PDB file of C-alpha atoms in Angstrom:
ATOM      1  CA  MET A   1      29.771 -20.560  62.269  1.00 37.00           C
ATOM      2  CA  ARG A   2      33.131 -17.757  61.277  1.00 39.00           C
ATOM      3  CA  LEU A   3      31.982 -19.013  57.321  1.00 40.00           C
ATOM      4  CA  PHE A   4      28.531 -18.736  57.851  1.00 40.00           C
ATOM      5  CA  LEU A   5      29.424 -14.437  60.114  1.00 45.00           C
ATOM      6  CA  CYS A   6      31.457 -13.915  57.147  1.00 44.00           C
ATOM      7  CA  TYR A   7      27.856 -14.580  54.327  1.00 38.00           C
ATOM      8  CA  GLU A   8      25.563 -12.723  56.176  1.00 45.00           C
ATOM      9  CA  ILE A   9      28.288  -9.303  56.842  1.00 45.00           C
ATOM     10  CA  SER A  10      29.282  -9.709  53.188  1.00 44.00           C
ATOM     11  CA  ASN A  11      25.540  -9.301  52.349  1.00 47.00           C
ATOM     12  CA  PHE A  12      25.417  -6.931  53.991  1.00 47.00           C
ATOM     13  CA  VAL A  13      27.929  -4.577  53.078  1.00 45.00           C
ATOM     14  CA  THR A  14      28.330  -4.264  48.920  1.00 47.00           C
ATOM     15  CA  GLN A  15      28.999  -0.185  48.346  1.00 58.00           C
ATOM     16  CA  GLN A  16      31.609   1.437  47.317  1.00 70.00           C
ATOM     17  CA  HIS A  17      32.366   4.353  50.824  1.00 79.00           C
ATOM     18  CA  ASN A  18      35.609   6.631  50.091  1.00 84.00           C
ATOM     19  CA  MET A  19      35.366   9.794  51.586  1.00 90.00           C
ATOM     20  CA  THR A  20      38.710  12.439  51.413  1.00 92.00           C
ATOM     21  CA  THR A  21      39.657  15.148  53.563  1.00 94.00           C
ATOM     22  CA  THR A  22      38.887  18.098  50.677  1.00 95.00           C
ATOM     23  CA  GLN A  23      35.397  16.533  51.236  1.00 96.00           C
ATOM     24  CA  LEU A  24      35.011  16.281  55.284  1.00 97.00           C
ATOM     25  CA  VAL A  25      35.879  19.861  55.878  1.00 97.00           C
ATOM     26  CA  GLU A  26      33.614  20.194  53.060  1.00 97.00           C
ATOM     27  CA  GLN A  27      31.546  19.066  55.628  1.00 97.00           C
ATOM     28  CA  ILE A  28      33.024  20.937  58.724  1.00 98.00           C
ATOM     29  CA  GLN A  29      32.288  23.577  56.288  1.00 96.00           C
ATOM     30  CA  GLN A  30      28.642  23.412  55.447  1.00 97.00           C
ATOM     31  CA  LYS A  31      27.593  22.558  59.375  1.00 97.00           C
ATOM     32  CA  ARG A  32      29.645  24.806  61.108  1.00 97.00           C
ATOM     33  CA  SER A  33      30.256  21.874  62.563  1.00 98.00           C
ATOM     34  CA  PHE A  34      33.016  19.196  63.369  1.00 98.00           C
ATOM     35  CA  LEU A  35      30.974  16.984  65.908  1.00 98.00           C
ATOM     36  CA  CYS A  36      31.810  13.040  65.549  1.00 98.00           C
ATOM     37  CA  ILE A  37      29.353  11.654  67.425  1.00 98.00           C
ATOM     38  CA  GLY A  38      30.227   8.147  69.348  1.00 97.00           C
ATOM     39  CA  LEU A  39      27.662   5.805  68.181  1.00 98.00           C
ATOM     40  CA  ASP A  40      28.495   2.872  71.227  1.00 97.00           C
ATOM     41  CA  VAL A  41      25.786   1.474  72.242  1.00 97.00           C
ATOM     42  CA  ASP A  42      24.735  -0.585  75.796  1.00 96.00           C
ATOM     43  CA  VAL A  43      22.234  -2.863  75.797  1.00 96.00           C
ATOM     44  CA  SER A  44      20.961  -1.860  79.383  1.00 96.00           C
ATOM     45  CA  LYS A  45      20.751   1.562  78.809  1.00 96.00           C
ATOM     46  CA  ILE A  46      18.980   2.281  76.050  1.00 97.00           C
ATOM     47  CA  PRO A  47      14.746   2.932  76.277  1.00 97.00           C
ATOM     48  CA  THR A  48      13.078  -0.905  76.776  1.00 96.00           C
ATOM     49  CA  HIS A  49      10.803  -0.618  74.035  1.00 96.00           C
ATOM     50  CA  LEU A  50      13.176  -1.599  71.821  1.00 98.00           C
ATOM     51  CA  LEU A  51      14.726  -4.876  72.395  1.00 97.00           C
ATOM     52  CA  LYS A  52      11.290  -5.549  71.938  1.00 97.00           C
ATOM     53  CA  LEU A  53      12.397  -5.619  68.027  1.00 97.00           C
ATOM     54  CA  GLU A  54      15.098  -7.896  65.924  1.00 97.00           C
ATOM     55  CA  ASP A  55      17.516  -6.294  66.269  1.00 98.00           C
ATOM     56  CA  PRO A  56      17.937  -2.643  69.602  1.00 98.00           C
ATOM     57  CA  ILE A  57      21.480  -1.773  68.651  1.00 98.00           C
ATOM     58  CA  PHE A  58      20.387  -1.804  65.351  1.00 98.00           C
ATOM     59  CA  GLU A  59      17.208   0.724  65.479  1.00 98.00           C
ATOM     60  CA  PHE A  60      19.007   2.443  67.895  1.00 98.00           C
ATOM     61  CA  ASN A  61      21.714   3.589  66.358  1.00 98.00           C
ATOM     62  CA  LYS A  62      19.132   4.042  63.469  1.00 98.00           C
ATOM     63  CA  ALA A  63      17.453   6.356  64.809  1.00 98.00           C
ATOM     64  CA  ILE A  64      19.808   8.394  66.171  1.00 98.00           C
ATOM     65  CA  ILE A  65      21.636   8.629  63.322  1.00 98.00           C
ATOM     66  CA  ASP A  66      18.535  10.272  61.176  1.00 98.00           C
ATOM     67  CA  ALA A  67      17.450  12.670  64.522  1.00 98.00           C
ATOM     68  CA  THR A  68      20.831  14.216  63.996  1.00 98.00           C
ATOM     69  CA  HIS A  69      22.870  13.506  60.666  1.00 98.00           C
ATOM     70  CA  ASP A  70      21.951  17.030  59.702  1.00 98.00           C
ATOM     71  CA  VAL A  71      24.577  18.819  63.285  1.00 98.00           C
ATOM     72  CA  CYS A  72      27.514  16.624  63.212  1.00 98.00           C
ATOM     73  CA  VAL A  73      30.217  15.208  60.331  1.00 98.00           C
ATOM     74  CA  ALA A  74      31.406  12.024  61.946  1.00 98.00           C
ATOM     75  CA  TYR A  75      30.020   8.419  63.552  1.00 98.00           C
ATOM     76  CA  LYS A  76      32.170   6.154  65.397  1.00 98.00           C
ATOM     77  CA  PRO A  77      30.652   3.406  66.476  1.00 98.00           C
ATOM     78  CA  ASN A  78      33.649   1.626  69.874  1.00 98.00           C
ATOM     79  CA  THR A  79      33.726  -1.748  67.968  1.00 98.00           C
ATOM     80  CA  ALA A  80      34.212  -3.595  71.762  1.00 98.00           C
ATOM     81  CA  PHE A  81      30.396  -2.201  72.373  1.00 98.00           C
ATOM     82  CA  TYR A  82      29.193  -4.708  69.519  1.00 98.00           C
ATOM     83  CA  GLU A  83      32.234  -7.774  69.229  1.00 97.00           C
ATOM     84  CA  ALA A  84      30.201  -8.018  73.360  1.00 97.00           C
ATOM     85  CA  TYR A  85      27.464  -9.623  71.843  1.00 96.00           C
ATOM     86  CA  GLY A  86      29.522 -11.732  69.418  1.00 97.00           C
ATOM     87  CA  ILE A  87      27.915 -12.290  65.992  1.00 97.00           C
ATOM     88  CA  LYS A  88      24.071 -10.821  66.542  1.00 97.00           C
ATOM     89  CA  GLY A  89      26.270  -7.527  67.649  1.00 98.00           C
ATOM     90  CA  TRP A  90      28.535  -7.438  64.175  1.00 97.00           C
ATOM     91  CA  GLN A  91      25.162  -7.895  62.414  1.00 98.00           C
ATOM     92  CA  SER A  92      24.715  -4.536  63.889  1.00 98.00           C
ATOM     93  CA  LEU A  93      27.569  -2.603  63.612  1.00 98.00           C
ATOM     94  CA  ALA A  94      27.555  -4.029  59.621  1.00 98.00           C
ATOM     95  CA  LYS A  95      24.210  -2.550  59.266  1.00 98.00           C
ATOM     96  CA  THR A  96      24.590   0.823  60.916  1.00 98.00           C
ATOM     97  CA  ILE A  97      27.777   1.101  58.445  1.00 98.00           C
ATOM     98  CA  GLN A  98      25.782   0.036  55.368  1.00 97.00           C
ATOM     99  CA  TYR A  99      23.089   2.147  56.790  1.00 98.00           C
ATOM    100  CA  LEU A 100      25.596   5.324  57.157  1.00 98.00           C
ATOM    101  CA  ASN A 101      26.556   4.672  53.887  1.00 97.00           C
ATOM    102  CA  GLU A 102      24.040   4.694  52.392  1.00 97.00           C
ATOM    103  CA  LYS A 103      21.219   6.909  52.852  1.00 98.00           C
ATOM    104  CA  TYR A 104      24.032   9.977  54.542  1.00 97.00           C
ATOM    105  CA  PRO A 105      26.998   9.034  52.192  1.00 97.00           C
ATOM    106  CA  SER A 106      28.802  12.530  53.054  1.00 97.00           C
ATOM    107  CA  GLN A 107      29.060  10.991  57.276  1.00 98.00           C
ATOM    108  CA  PHE A 108      32.322  10.533  57.949  1.00 98.00           C
ATOM    109  CA  THR A 109      32.653   6.671  58.950  1.00 98.00           C
ATOM    110  CA  ILE A 110      35.531   5.366  62.479  1.00 98.00           C
ATOM    111  CA  ALA A 111      35.966   2.083  63.108  1.00 98.00           C
ATOM    112  CA  ASP A 112      37.010   3.108  66.419  1.00 98.00           C
ATOM    113  CA  ALA A 113      38.625  -0.153  66.236  1.00 98.00           C
ATOM    114  CA  LYS A 114      42.431   0.683  67.352  1.00 97.00           C
ATOM    115  CA  ARG A 115      44.117  -2.508  66.517  1.00 97.00           C
ATOM    116  CA  GLY A 116      47.981  -3.006  65.770  1.00 93.00           C
ATOM    117  CA  ASP A 117      50.004  -6.270  65.254  1.00 95.00           C
ATOM    118  CA  ILE A 118      52.264  -7.704  62.805  1.00 93.00           C
ATOM    119  CA  GLY A 119      52.002  -7.043  59.248  1.00 91.00           C
ATOM    120  CA  ASN A 120      50.023  -9.308  58.116  1.00 95.00           C
ATOM    121  CA  THR A 121      47.880  -9.446  60.931  1.00 97.00           C
ATOM    122  CA  SER A 122      47.064  -5.336  59.992  1.00 98.00           C
ATOM    123  CA  THR A 123      46.812  -6.174  56.872  1.00 97.00           C
ATOM    124  CA  MET A 124      43.931  -8.438  57.523  1.00 98.00           C
ATOM    125  CA  TYR A 125      42.534  -5.690  60.276  1.00 98.00           C
ATOM    126  CA  ALA A 126      42.376  -3.508  57.814  1.00 98.00           C
ATOM    127  CA  LYS A 127      40.931  -5.091  54.928  1.00 98.00           C
ATOM    128  CA  ALA A 128      37.711  -6.796  57.809  1.00 97.00           C
ATOM    129  CA  PHE A 129      37.109  -2.994  58.877  1.00 98.00           C
ATOM    130  CA  PHE A 130      38.350  -1.204  54.908  1.00 98.00           C
ATOM    131  CA  ASP A 131      36.924  -3.529  52.498  1.00 97.00           C
ATOM    132  CA  ASP A 132      34.556  -4.909  53.921  1.00 97.00           C
ATOM    133  CA  LEU A 133      32.672  -3.528  56.573  1.00 97.00           C
ATOM    134  CA  GLN A 134      33.740  -0.114  54.149  1.00 97.00           C
ATOM    135  CA  PHE A 135      34.340   2.236  56.566  1.00 98.00           C
ATOM    136  CA  ASP A 136      36.092   5.361  55.246  1.00 98.00           C
ATOM    137  CA  SER A 137      38.718   4.668  58.852  1.00 98.00           C
ATOM    138  CA  VAL A 138      39.898   3.382  61.819  1.00 98.00           C
ATOM    139  CA  THR A 139      42.450   3.577  64.897  1.00 98.00           C
ATOM    140  CA  VAL A 140      44.783   1.929  65.100  1.00 98.00           C
ATOM    141  CA  ALA A 141      47.409   1.203  68.518  1.00 97.00           C
ATOM    142  CA  PRO A 142      51.771   3.021  67.261  1.00 97.00           C
ATOM    143  CA  TYR A 143      52.925   0.666  69.540  1.00 95.00           C
ATOM    144  CA  MET A 144      54.316  -1.776  67.156  1.00 96.00           C
ATOM    145  CA  GLY A 145      55.998   0.234  65.063  1.00 96.00           C
ATOM    146  CA  LYS A 146      55.599   0.967  61.716  1.00 97.00           C
ATOM    147  CA  ASP A 147      55.047  -2.618  60.177  1.00 96.00           C
ATOM    148  CA  SER A 148      52.075  -2.926  62.229  1.00 97.00           C
ATOM    149  CA  VAL A 149      50.443   0.467  61.461  1.00 98.00           C
ATOM    150  CA  GLU A 150      51.661   0.804  57.219  1.00 98.00           C
ATOM    151  CA  PRO A 151      49.241  -1.685  56.299  1.00 98.00           C
ATOM    152  CA  PHE A 152      46.283   0.245  57.321  1.00 98.00           C
ATOM    153  CA  LEU A 153      47.497   3.580  55.028  1.00 98.00           C
ATOM    154  CA  ALA A 154      48.723   1.025  52.106  1.00 97.00           C
ATOM    155  CA  PHE A 155      44.689   1.079  51.833  1.00 96.00           C
ATOM    156  CA  GLU A 156      44.092   4.629  48.807  1.00 91.00           C
ATOM    157  CA  ASN A 157      41.452   7.137  50.422  1.00 92.00           C
ATOM    158  CA  LYS A 158      41.579   4.986  53.539  1.00 97.00           C
ATOM    159  CA  HIS A 159      42.361   7.714  57.111  1.00 98.00           C
ATOM    160  CA  THR A 160      44.434   5.223  59.807  1.00 98.00           C
ATOM    161  CA  ILE A 161      43.741   7.244  62.816  1.00 98.00           C
ATOM    162  CA  LEU A 162      46.371   6.934  65.282  1.00 98.00           C
ATOM    163  CA  LEU A 163      46.389   7.306  69.299  1.00 98.00           C
ATOM    164  CA  ALA A 164      49.047   9.865  70.034  1.00 97.00           C
ATOM    165  CA  LEU A 165      47.717  11.412  73.498  1.00 96.00           C
ATOM    166  CA  THR A 166      44.525   9.654  75.151  1.00 92.00           C
ATOM    167  CA  SER A 167      42.444  11.092  77.675  1.00 85.00           C
ATOM    168  CA  ASN A 168      42.739   8.281  80.318  1.00 88.00           C
ATOM    169  CA  GLU A 169      44.701   8.404  83.863  1.00 88.00           C
ATOM    170  CA  GLY A 170      46.717   6.140  82.321  1.00 93.00           C
ATOM    171  CA  ALA A 171      47.599   8.008  79.403  1.00 91.00           C
ATOM    172  CA  TYR A 172      50.457   9.076  81.414  1.00 92.00           C
ATOM    173  CA  ASP A 173      52.245   6.342  82.799  1.00 95.00           C
ATOM    174  CA  PHE A 174      54.193   5.333  79.320  1.00 95.00           C
ATOM    175  CA  GLN A 175      53.054   8.750  76.704  1.00 95.00           C
ATOM    176  CA  THR A 176      54.816  11.495  78.387  1.00 93.00           C
ATOM    177  CA  LEU A 177      57.840  10.101  79.569  1.00 95.00           C
ATOM    178  CA  LYS A 178      60.637  11.600  78.374  1.00 95.00           C
ATOM    179  CA  GLU A 179      63.278  10.001  76.750  1.00 90.00           C
ATOM    180  CA  ASN A 180      66.339  12.270  75.701  1.00 90.00           C
ATOM    181  CA  GLY A 181      64.082  15.030  76.067  1.00 93.00           C
ATOM    182  CA  GLN A 182      61.298  14.763  75.009  1.00 95.00           C
ATOM    183  CA  GLU A 183      57.966  13.303  75.713  1.00 96.00           C
ATOM    184  CA  LEU A 184      57.633   9.475  74.489  1.00 96.00           C
ATOM    185  CA  TYR A 185      53.789  10.744  72.220  1.00 97.00           C
ATOM    186  CA  LYS A 186      55.907  13.721  70.802  1.00 97.00           C
ATOM    187  CA  THR A 187      58.633  11.075  68.942  1.00 97.00           C
ATOM    188  CA  VAL A 188      54.986   8.361  67.485  1.00 97.00           C
ATOM    189  CA  LEU A 189      54.106  11.562  66.099  1.00 98.00           C
ATOM    190  CA  GLU A 190      56.684  12.848  64.584  1.00 98.00           C
ATOM    191  CA  THR A 191      58.516   9.434  63.502  1.00 98.00           C
ATOM    192  CA  SER A 192      54.546   8.067  62.139  1.00 98.00           C
ATOM    193  CA  LYS A 193      55.618  11.221  59.744  1.00 98.00           C
ATOM    194  CA  THR A 194      57.828   8.880  58.355  1.00 98.00           C
ATOM    195  CA  TRP A 195      55.286   5.910  57.173  1.00 98.00           C
ATOM    196  CA  LYS A 196      54.637   5.344  53.518  1.00 97.00           C
ATOM    197  CA  ASN A 197      51.537   6.900  53.216  1.00 97.00           C
ATOM    198  CA  SER A 198      51.644   8.978  56.877  1.00 98.00           C
ATOM    199  CA  GLN A 199      49.599  11.858  54.539  1.00 97.00           C
ATOM    200  CA  ASN A 200      46.134   9.254  54.857  1.00 97.00           C
ATOM    201  CA  LEU A 201      46.338   9.394  59.120  1.00 98.00           C
ATOM    202  CA  MET A 202      45.220  11.258  61.635  1.00 98.00           C
ATOM    203  CA  TYR A 203      45.991  10.556  65.518  1.00 98.00           C
ATOM    204  CA  VAL A 204      43.566  11.113  69.042  1.00 97.00           C
ATOM    205  CA  VAL A 205      44.220  13.675  70.844  1.00 96.00           C
ATOM    206  CA  GLY A 206      42.628  13.704  74.154  1.00 92.00           C
ATOM    207  CA  ALA A 207      40.508  16.852  74.902  1.00 88.00           C
ATOM    208  CA  THR A 208      41.819  16.484  78.590  1.00 82.00           C
ATOM    209  CA  LYS A 209      45.479  17.340  77.522  1.00 78.00           C
ATOM    210  CA  ALA A 210      44.078  20.779  75.891  1.00 80.00           C
ATOM    211  CA  GLU A 211      47.343  21.871  76.717  1.00 84.00           C
ATOM    212  CA  TYR A 212      49.145  19.939  74.609  1.00 92.00           C
ATOM    213  CA  PHE A 213      47.408  20.428  71.968  1.00 95.00           C
ATOM    214  CA  ALA A 214      49.578  23.535  71.042  1.00 94.00           C
ATOM    215  CA  ASP A 215      52.716  21.327  70.565  1.00 95.00           C
ATOM    216  CA  ILE A 216      51.318  18.995  68.990  1.00 97.00           C
ATOM    217  CA  ARG A 217      50.467  21.186  66.098  1.00 97.00           C
ATOM    218  CA  LYS A 218      54.255  22.237  66.087  1.00 97.00           C
ATOM    219  CA  ILE A 219      54.101  18.161  64.844  1.00 98.00           C
ATOM    220  CA  VAL A 220      51.237  17.766  62.763  1.00 98.00           C
ATOM    221  CA  PRO A 221      50.027  22.055  61.663  1.00 97.00           C
ATOM    222  CA  ASP A 222      48.281  19.479  58.418  1.00 97.00           C
ATOM    223  CA  SER A 223      46.487  16.823  60.391  1.00 98.00           C
ATOM    224  CA  PHE A 224      43.322  16.181  61.929  1.00 98.00           C
ATOM    225  CA  LEU A 225      42.981  15.277  64.954  1.00 98.00           C
ATOM    226  CA  LEU A 226      39.872  12.975  66.095  1.00 98.00           C
ATOM    227  CA  VAL A 227      39.475  14.607  70.244  1.00 96.00           C
ATOM    228  CA  PRO A 228      37.767  12.331  72.635  1.00 93.00           C
ATOM    229  CA  GLY A 229      36.909  13.967  76.144  1.00 82.00           C
ATOM    230  CA  VAL A 230      35.017  16.712  75.938  1.00 84.00           C
ATOM    231  CA  GLY A 231      31.635  16.894  77.744  1.00 68.00           C
ATOM    232  CA  ALA A 232      31.968  13.117  80.497  1.00 64.00           C
ATOM    233  CA  GLN A 233      35.929  13.226  80.617  1.00 66.00           C
ATOM    234  CA  GLY A 234      36.191  16.747  81.358  1.00 70.00           C
ATOM    235  CA  GLY A 235      37.243  18.664  78.021  1.00 78.00           C
ATOM    236  CA  SER A 236      36.257  21.659  76.878  1.00 87.00           C
ATOM    237  CA  LEU A 237      35.775  22.277  73.982  1.00 93.00           C
ATOM    238  CA  GLN A 238      37.042  26.313  74.368  1.00 91.00           C
ATOM    239  CA  GLU A 239      40.267  24.858  75.525  1.00 90.00           C
ATOM    240  CA  VAL A 240      40.704  22.693  72.736  1.00 93.00           C
ATOM    241  CA  CYS A 241      39.955  24.652  69.755  1.00 95.00           C
ATOM    242  CA  ARG A 242      42.514  27.536  71.585  1.00 93.00           C
ATOM    243  CA  TYR A 243      45.165  25.058  71.103  1.00 93.00           C
ATOM    244  CA  GLY A 244      44.545  22.833  68.632  1.00 95.00           C
ATOM    245  CA  MET A 245      42.203  24.372  65.084  1.00 96.00           C
ATOM    246  CA  ASN A 246      43.600  24.785  62.534  1.00 95.00           C
ATOM    247  CA  VAL A 247      42.790  26.549  59.564  1.00 93.00           C
ATOM    248  CA  THR A 248      40.808  24.228  57.796  1.00 94.00           C
ATOM    249  CA  VAL A 249      39.513  23.182  61.864  1.00 97.00           C
ATOM    250  CA  GLY A 250      41.749  19.945  61.697  1.00 97.00           C
ATOM    251  CA  LEU A 251      39.335  18.322  64.547  1.00 98.00           C
ATOM    252  CA  LEU A 252      37.137  16.067  65.227  1.00 98.00           C
ATOM    253  CA  VAL A 253      35.727  16.390  68.154  1.00 97.00           C
ATOM    254  CA  ASN A 254      33.871  13.642  69.666  1.00 96.00           C
ATOM    255  CA  SER A 255      30.561  13.547  72.163  1.00 94.00           C
ATOM    256  CA  SER A 256      29.019   9.894  72.481  1.00 93.00           C
ATOM    257  CA  ARG A 257      27.187   9.687  76.306  1.00 93.00           C
ATOM    258  CA  ALA A 258      26.536  12.799  77.011  1.00 93.00           C
ATOM    259  CA  ILE A 259      23.774  12.680  73.103  1.00 96.00           C
ATOM    260  CA  LEU A 260      22.676   8.974  73.507  1.00 96.00           C
ATOM    261  CA  TYR A 261      21.604   8.661  76.756  1.00 96.00           C
ATOM    262  CA  ALA A 262      19.897  12.434  76.998  1.00 96.00           C
ATOM    263  CA  SER A 263      16.737  10.861  77.417  1.00 96.00           C
ATOM    264  CA  ASN A 264      16.337   6.604  78.215  1.00 94.00           C
ATOM    265  CA  GLY A 265      12.540   7.433  77.016  1.00 95.00           C
ATOM    266  CA  ALA A 266      10.877   7.367  73.740  1.00 96.00           C
ATOM    267  CA  ASP A 267      11.272  11.022  72.810  1.00 97.00           C
ATOM    268  CA  PHE A 268      15.794   9.030  73.155  1.00 98.00           C
ATOM    269  CA  ALA A 269      16.747  10.766  69.475  1.00 98.00           C
ATOM    270  CA  GLU A 270      14.598  13.717  69.844  1.00 98.00           C
ATOM    271  CA  LYS A 271      16.907  14.482  72.915  1.00 98.00           C
ATOM    272  CA  ALA A 272      19.963  13.579  71.428  1.00 98.00           C
ATOM    273  CA  LYS A 273      19.329  15.471  68.619  1.00 98.00           C
ATOM    274  CA  GLU A 274      18.091  18.466  71.176  1.00 98.00           C
ATOM    275  CA  GLU A 275      22.196  17.958  72.462  1.00 96.00           C
ATOM    276  CA  ALA A 276      23.935  17.454  70.150  1.00 97.00           C
ATOM    277  CA  VAL A 277      22.135  21.202  68.470  1.00 98.00           C
ATOM    278  CA  LYS A 278      24.152  22.757  71.731  1.00 97.00           C
ATOM    279  CA  MET A 279      27.365  21.195  70.754  1.00 96.00           C
ATOM    280  CA  GLN A 280      26.841  22.531  66.877  1.00 97.00           C
ATOM    281  CA  GLN A 281      25.915  25.608  67.539  1.00 97.00           C
ATOM    282  CA  GLU A 282      28.925  25.738  70.528  1.00 96.00           C
ATOM    283  CA  MET A 283      31.184  25.579  67.575  1.00 97.00           C
ATOM    284  CA  SER A 284      28.843  27.085  64.535  1.00 97.00           C
ATOM    285  CA  GLN A 285      30.449  30.333  67.522  1.00 96.00           C
ATOM    286  CA  ILE A 286      34.294  29.210  67.844  1.00 96.00           C
ATOM    287  CA  MET A 287      34.429  28.749  63.762  1.00 95.00           C
ATOM    288  CA  ASN A 288      32.249  32.117  63.550  1.00 91.00           C
ATOM    289  CA  SER A 289      35.044  33.943  65.468  1.00 86.00           C
ATOM    290  CA  LEU A 290      38.065  32.568  63.797  1.00 73.00           C
ATOM    291  CA  PRO A 291      39.170  33.926  60.108  1.00 63.00           C
ATOM    292  CA  LEU A 292      38.989  30.533  59.081  1.00 55.00           C
TER     293      LEU A 292
END
């Protein structure tokens, strides 16, 4: 079964895909957008007419991507939403990333997998997402330290997005605890800068912690921040930009549910586009108001 899965997926993804931060910045400027769309597909929420198709998840993603690609700069599938459906779900993910890389190669792709383990295991995780699936980046948990993250950083022209300060309620359990007068998340940020190839790091910072962005920017002024939590979780785009934006924007603000499930009818892609445009227009106004 495992050999069959590897064979099937390797047939889906063949094209090498690398996107630099310079190219990402160019896309942000051209589109006047720093919107990332989270492809977190829940089969129970997608339009029922898609369920008759051979691969409903891929067909849903394809329609969303075709409708929104011109107003966003990144797509972020959360791998749990694919792993939950076993081999078929993983194949849907592989087909989705291949479709993006071949048809819309200027899109930055993020595997939201939150991996992190001992070194040799991390290397295999990195190979899965960077070599096989050809994602541009992957989210990684820093709890196990340097030797669990550096295997991801070793991949040239790929990006590792480290969990720094998340938007969930449990973030306060550990991330904001102080030791020697400094919060743990700040220690994570500072320490990560000493790791080999740290120039390939980006960071997850939740929008619901907008007031923390100013301190974060003092430590990582030039890094890209992936920002979940705007919209459904209550984060403010204006506040995130006020404290977190740098001279190249330096933000990828994610929206998932508000865009994906704007409608569960035949017009789902059209309604998704409308929601994405609303966010893009707000982002454009913010960019126009700043000397970027």
